[in-house]
Coordinates of C-alpha atoms in Angstrom, one line a residue:
M794 CA 26.5 -16.3 112.7
Q795 CA 28.8 -19.1 111.5
P796 CA 32.6 -18.7 111.5
G797 CA 33.9 -17.3 108.2
I798 CA 30.5 -15.9 107.1
P799 CA 30.3 -12.1 107.0
E800 CA 27.7 -10.5 109.2
N801 CA 25.7 -9.0 106.2
A802 CA 25.3 -12.4 104.6
A803 CA 22.4 -14.8 104.7
T804 CA 22.7 -18.5 105.3
I805 CA 20.7 -20.9 103.3
T806 CA 17.5 -21.6 105.3
F807 CA 16.1 -24.8 104.0
S808 CA 13.3 -26.0 106.3
G809 CA 14.3 -23.3 108.8
A810 CA 17.7 -24.8 109.3
T811 CA 20.5 -22.4 110.3
E812 CA 23.3 -24.7 109.0
L813 CA 24.3 -24.8 105.4
T814 CA 22.3 -27.8 104.1
N815 CA 19.7 -28.6 101.4
E816 CA 19.1 -32.1 102.5
H817 CA 15.5 -30.8 103.0
L818 CA 15.0 -29.9 99.4
D819 CA 11.3 -30.3 98.8
E820 CA 10.2 -33.8 98.1
W821 CA 8.6 -32.8 94.8
A822 CA 12.0 -31.4 93.7
I823 CA 13.9 -34.4 94.9
S824 CA 11.5 -36.7 93.0
I825 CA 12.4 -35.1 89.6
L826 CA 16.1 -34.9 90.0
A827 CA 18.1 -36.4 87.1
D828 CA 21.7 -36.9 86.1
P829 CA 22.5 -33.7 84.2
V830 CA 24.4 -35.6 81.5
K831 CA 22.5 -38.9 81.2
K832 CA 19.1 -37.4 82.0
T833 CA 18.2 -40.5 83.9
P834 CA 16.5 -40.3 87.4
C835 CA 19.0 -39.7 90.1
A836 CA 18.8 -39.8 93.9
V837 CA 20.2 -37.0 96.1
D838 CA 22.9 -39.3 97.3
N839 CA 24.3 -39.6 93.8
F840 CA 25.3 -35.9 93.8
K841 CA 28.3 -34.4 95.5
L842 CA 27.7 -31.6 98.0
E843 CA 29.5 -28.2 98.3
N844 CA 28.8 -26.3 101.5
G845 CA 25.8 -28.5 101.9
V846 CA 24.3 -27.7 98.5
I847 CA 23.7 -30.2 95.7
D848 CA 26.4 -29.7 93.1
A849 CA 25.2 -30.7 89.7
R850 CA 27.4 -28.4 87.7
V851 CA 28.8 -29.8 84.4
Y852 CA 31.3 -27.6 82.5
L853 CA 32.2 -27.7 78.8
K854 CA 35.9 -27.1 79.5
N855 CA 37.1 -28.3 76.2
T856 CA 34.6 -26.5 74.1
Y857 CA 35.1 -23.1 72.4
G858 CA 34.0 -20.3 74.6
Y859 CA 34.7 -21.9 78.0
S860 CA 37.5 -19.5 79.0
D861 CA 35.4 -16.5 78.2
W862 CA 32.5 -17.9 80.1
K863 CA 34.7 -18.7 83.1
C864 CA 36.2 -15.2 83.1
G865 CA 32.7 -13.7 83.0
Q866 CA 31.4 -16.0 85.8
D867 CA 34.4 -15.2 88.0
F868 CA 33.8 -11.5 87.5
Y869 CA 30.1 -11.9 88.3
E870 CA 30.7 -13.9 91.5
S871 CA 33.3 -11.4 92.6
W872 CA 30.8 -8.6 92.0
E873 CA 28.2 -10.4 94.0
R874 CA 30.7 -10.8 96.9
N875 CA 31.2 -7.0 97.1
E876 CA 29.4 -6.8 100.4
T877 CA 30.5 -3.2 101.1
F878 CA 28.8 -2.0 97.9
Y879 CA 25.6 -3.8 98.5
Q880 CA 25.1 -2.7 102.2
S881 CA 23.9 0.7 101.0
R882 CA 21.5 -0.4 98.3
L883 CA 18.2 -0.8 100.2
E884 CA 16.4 1.9 98.2
A885 CA 17.9 0.6 94.9
Y886 CA 16.6 -2.9 95.6
K887 CA 13.1 -1.5 96.4
K888 CA 13.2 0.4 93.1
E889 CA 14.3 -2.8 91.4
I890 CA 11.2 -4.5 92.7
E891 CA 9.0 -1.7 91.6
N892 CA 10.5 -1.7 88.1
D893 CA 10.0 -5.5 87.7
M894 CA 6.5 -5.6 89.0
P895 CA 4.8 -4.7 85.6
V896 CA 6.6 -7.7 83.9
Y897 CA 5.1 -10.2 86.3
D898 CA 1.7 -8.5 86.3
R899 CA 1.7 -9.3 82.6
F900 CA 3.2 -12.8 82.8
K901 CA 1.5 -14.7 85.6
M902 CA 3.7 -17.8 86.2
A903 CA 2.0 -20.6 88.1
G904 CA 2.5 -24.3 88.9
D905 CA 6.0 -25.8 88.9
I906 CA 8.6 -23.2 88.0
L907 CA 12.3 -23.7 87.2
D908 CA 14.4 -20.5 87.4
V909 CA 17.5 -21.0 85.3
G910 CA 20.3 -18.7 86.5
G911 CA 17.9 -17.7 89.3
L912 CA 20.5 -17.2 92.0
T913 CA 18.7 -16.7 95.3
G914 CA 15.3 -16.7 93.7
T915 CA 14.2 -13.1 93.9
V916 CA 11.6 -13.7 91.2
R917 CA 9.6 -15.4 94.0
E918 CA 8.7 -11.9 95.1
F919 CA 6.2 -11.9 92.2
L920 CA 4.9 -15.4 92.5
S921 CA 1.8 -16.7 94.3
K922 CA 2.3 -18.8 97.4
D923 CA 1.0 -22.0 95.8
C924 CA 3.7 -22.1 93.1
R925 CA 6.4 -24.7 93.5
Y926 CA 9.7 -23.2 92.7
V927 CA 13.4 -24.2 92.3
S928 CA 16.4 -22.2 91.3
I929 CA 19.6 -23.4 89.6
D930 CA 22.7 -21.4 89.2
P931 CA 26.5 -22.1 88.9
F932 CA 27.2 -19.6 91.7
I933 CA 26.7 -22.3 94.4
D934 CA 27.6 -20.0 97.3
A935 CA 25.0 -17.3 96.3
F936 CA 23.1 -17.6 99.5
L937 CA 26.2 -17.0 101.6
K938 CA 26.7 -13.6 99.9
T939 CA 23.2 -12.1 100.1
A940 CA 23.4 -8.7 101.6
K941 CA 21.1 -7.7 104.5
T942 CA 19.8 -4.8 102.5
K943 CA 18.6 -7.2 99.8
I944 CA 16.9 -9.4 102.3
E945 CA 15.2 -6.4 103.8
A946 CA 13.9 -5.3 100.5
Y947 CA 12.9 -8.7 99.1
Q948 CA 10.5 -10.5 101.5
C949 CA 10.9 -13.7 99.6
L950 CA 14.5 -14.0 100.7
K951 CA 13.3 -14.5 104.3
Q952 CA 11.7 -17.8 103.1
R953 CA 13.4 -21.1 102.4
C954 CA 14.3 -21.7 98.8
N955 CA 14.9 -24.9 96.7
F956 CA 18.3 -24.4 95.1
V957 CA 20.7 -26.6 93.2
G958 CA 24.1 -25.7 91.8
A959 CA 23.9 -26.3 88.0
V960 CA 24.4 -24.7 84.6
A961 CA 21.8 -23.9 82.0
E962 CA 23.3 -26.3 79.5
F963 CA 22.9 -29.3 81.8
I964 CA 19.7 -29.1 83.8
P965 CA 19.6 -31.8 86.6
F966 CA 15.9 -32.5 86.3
R967 CA 13.8 -35.0 84.4
A968 CA 12.0 -34.3 81.1
E969 CA 8.6 -32.6 81.2
S970 CA 8.8 -31.7 84.8
F971 CA 7.9 -28.0 84.8
D972 CA 5.1 -25.7 83.8
W973 CA 7.4 -22.7 83.4
V974 CA 11.1 -22.1 82.7
H975 CA 12.2 -18.6 83.7
M976 CA 15.4 -17.1 82.3
R977 CA 16.1 -13.5 83.2
S978 CA 19.3 -11.6 82.5
M979 CA 21.3 -14.8 82.0
L980 CA 21.2 -16.0 78.4
D981 CA 23.9 -13.4 77.5
H982 CA 26.1 -15.1 80.1
V983 CA 25.8 -18.8 79.1
Q984 CA 28.5 -20.6 77.1
V985 CA 26.1 -22.2 74.6
P986 CA 22.7 -20.5 74.3
D987 CA 21.3 -23.1 71.9
L988 CA 22.0 -25.9 74.4
A989 CA 20.5 -23.9 77.2
L990 CA 17.3 -23.5 75.2
R991 CA 17.2 -27.2 74.2
E992 CA 17.4 -28.1 77.9
A993 CA 14.6 -25.7 78.7
Y994 CA 12.5 -27.4 76.0
R995 CA 13.3 -30.8 77.4
V996 CA 12.3 -30.1 81.0
L997 CA 9.1 -28.2 80.1
K998 CA 5.7 -30.1 80.1
P999 CA 4.0 -30.4 76.7
D1000 CA 1.9 -27.3 77.4
G1001 CA 4.7 -25.5 79.3
S1002 CA 5.9 -21.9 78.9
L1003 CA 9.3 -20.3 78.6
L1004 CA 9.8 -16.7 79.7
I1005 CA 13.1 -15.0 78.7
G1006 CA 14.0 -11.5 79.9
L1007 CA 17.1 -9.9 78.3
S1008 CA 18.8 -6.6 77.5
V1009 CA 19.2 -6.7 73.7
E1010 CA 21.7 -4.9 71.5
G1011 CA 20.1 -1.8 69.8
G1012 CA 16.9 -2.2 71.9
K1013 CA 13.6 -2.3 70.1
S1014 CA 14.9 -0.6 67.0
G1015 CA 17.9 -2.9 66.7
R1016 CA 20.2 0.1 66.1
K1017 CA 22.8 1.4 68.5
A1018 CA 23.1 5.1 69.1
P1019 CA 26.5 6.4 67.8
I1020 CA 27.7 7.5 71.2
R1021 CA 26.8 4.1 72.7
L1022 CA 28.7 2.4 69.8
A1023 CA 31.7 4.5 70.4
K1024 CA 31.7 3.8 74.2
D1025 CA 31.4 0.0 73.5
I1026 CA 34.4 0.2 71.2
V1027 CA 36.5 2.0 73.8
K1028 CA 35.6 -0.5 76.5
E1029 CA 36.2 -3.5 74.3
T1030 CA 39.7 -2.1 73.4
L1031 CA 40.6 -1.4 77.1
G1032 CA 39.4 -4.9 78.0
F1033 CA 41.5 -6.4 75.2
V1034 CA 44.7 -4.7 76.4
G1035 CA 44.3 -6.2 79.9
M1036 CA 42.3 -3.7 81.9
K1037 CA 40.0 -6.2 83.7
K1038 CA 37.8 -3.4 84.9
Y1039 CA 36.5 -3.0 81.3
K1040 CA 36.5 -6.6 80.2
D1041 CA 33.1 -7.7 78.9
S1042 CA 31.6 -10.3 81.2
H1043 CA 29.0 -11.3 78.6
T1044 CA 29.4 -14.2 76.2
W1045 CA 26.7 -13.2 73.7
H1046 CA 25.3 -9.9 72.5
P1047 CA 22.0 -10.6 70.7
T1048 CA 19.7 -8.2 69.0
Y1049 CA 16.0 -8.7 69.4
V1050 CA 15.9 -10.5 66.1
N1051 CA 18.8 -12.7 67.2
L1052 CA 16.9 -13.6 70.3
L1053 CA 13.7 -14.5 68.5
K1054 CA 15.7 -16.7 66.1
L1055 CA 17.4 -18.5 69.0
I1056 CA 14.0 -19.2 70.5
T1057 CA 12.3 -20.5 67.3
D1058 CA 15.4 -22.4 66.1
N1059 CA 15.1 -24.5 69.2
G1060 CA 11.5 -25.6 68.8
F1061 CA 9.6 -22.8 70.6
E1062 CA 6.8 -20.7 69.3
V1063 CA 6.8 -17.0 70.3
K1064 CA 3.5 -16.0 72.0
D1065 CA 4.1 -12.5 73.3
T1066 CA 6.8 -9.8 73.5
Y1067 CA 6.9 -7.1 76.2
W1068 CA 9.4 -4.2 76.5
Q1069 CA 10.0 -3.4 80.1
P1070 CA 8.9 0.3 80.5
Y1071 CA 11.7 1.3 83.0
W1072 CA 14.4 0.4 80.5
K1073 CA 13.0 2.4 77.7
D1074 CA 12.8 -0.3 75.0
Q1075 CA 16.2 -1.8 75.8
V1076 CA 15.0 -4.8 77.9
V1077 CA 12.6 -7.3 76.4
Y1078 CA 10.6 -10.2 77.8
V1079 CA 9.6 -12.9 75.4
L1080 CA 6.9 -15.6 76.2
A1081 CA 7.2 -18.8 74.2
S1082 CA 5.6 -22.2 74.2
K1083 CA 6.7 -25.6 73.0
G1084 CA 5.9 -25.6 69.2

């Protein structure tokens, strides 16, 4: 174990290396790298590294909503770093896998897959071995904070993973590079959802597919139960008066109708909708194609 890395954390294991490096990012992923702003082809050497990971993060610091996004991101990263909490969650992780299995039995992703906000790539648990996969996430140290219990539950975390530090609004890959873009439990955390969807459209191949999984306000009916509405008002008030424990870490609270509008407004055609059984009509997965 390297100095400064907690014992229950995993190092990034690109090509079986034990040091923190992704200089062995798969050749196919290297070949489609692009400047996240200019969108032009870009070599690995043109990116800066942080802890050995390609850092392609671009922030909209002067745009409305950045401070809320940064607050939410800081909270999320702090939550992920809570190693004491995660050490005891082996059975919860196994249950998580069981609950997600029906989603990926229905939606069989294949080919070249970009996981936006994919963190350590746990969706690989449901992918076939011949898929080519890469995850991007602004939490660039995610692999350093992966608890042993999670690695024990998710077999995919024992395998190397293509990973680049990046945000959804500025994807560091060339146009028409992927067969699938996967966005699970992340669109309500981005600063600009429209831009995130436009980037997904850009990097998808002409016959590519987008899969979005999200908890939506009011669930399938679109209506919040009175007790849930009351609880949300109390939490929002407590967060507003400075109680960080209750501050909302989300930047967007879409209903199912809002989500569909976002998807179609940005050029996609909705193909299928699936309500994840475990969450009782509160979490929806939407499959869309380039219209």
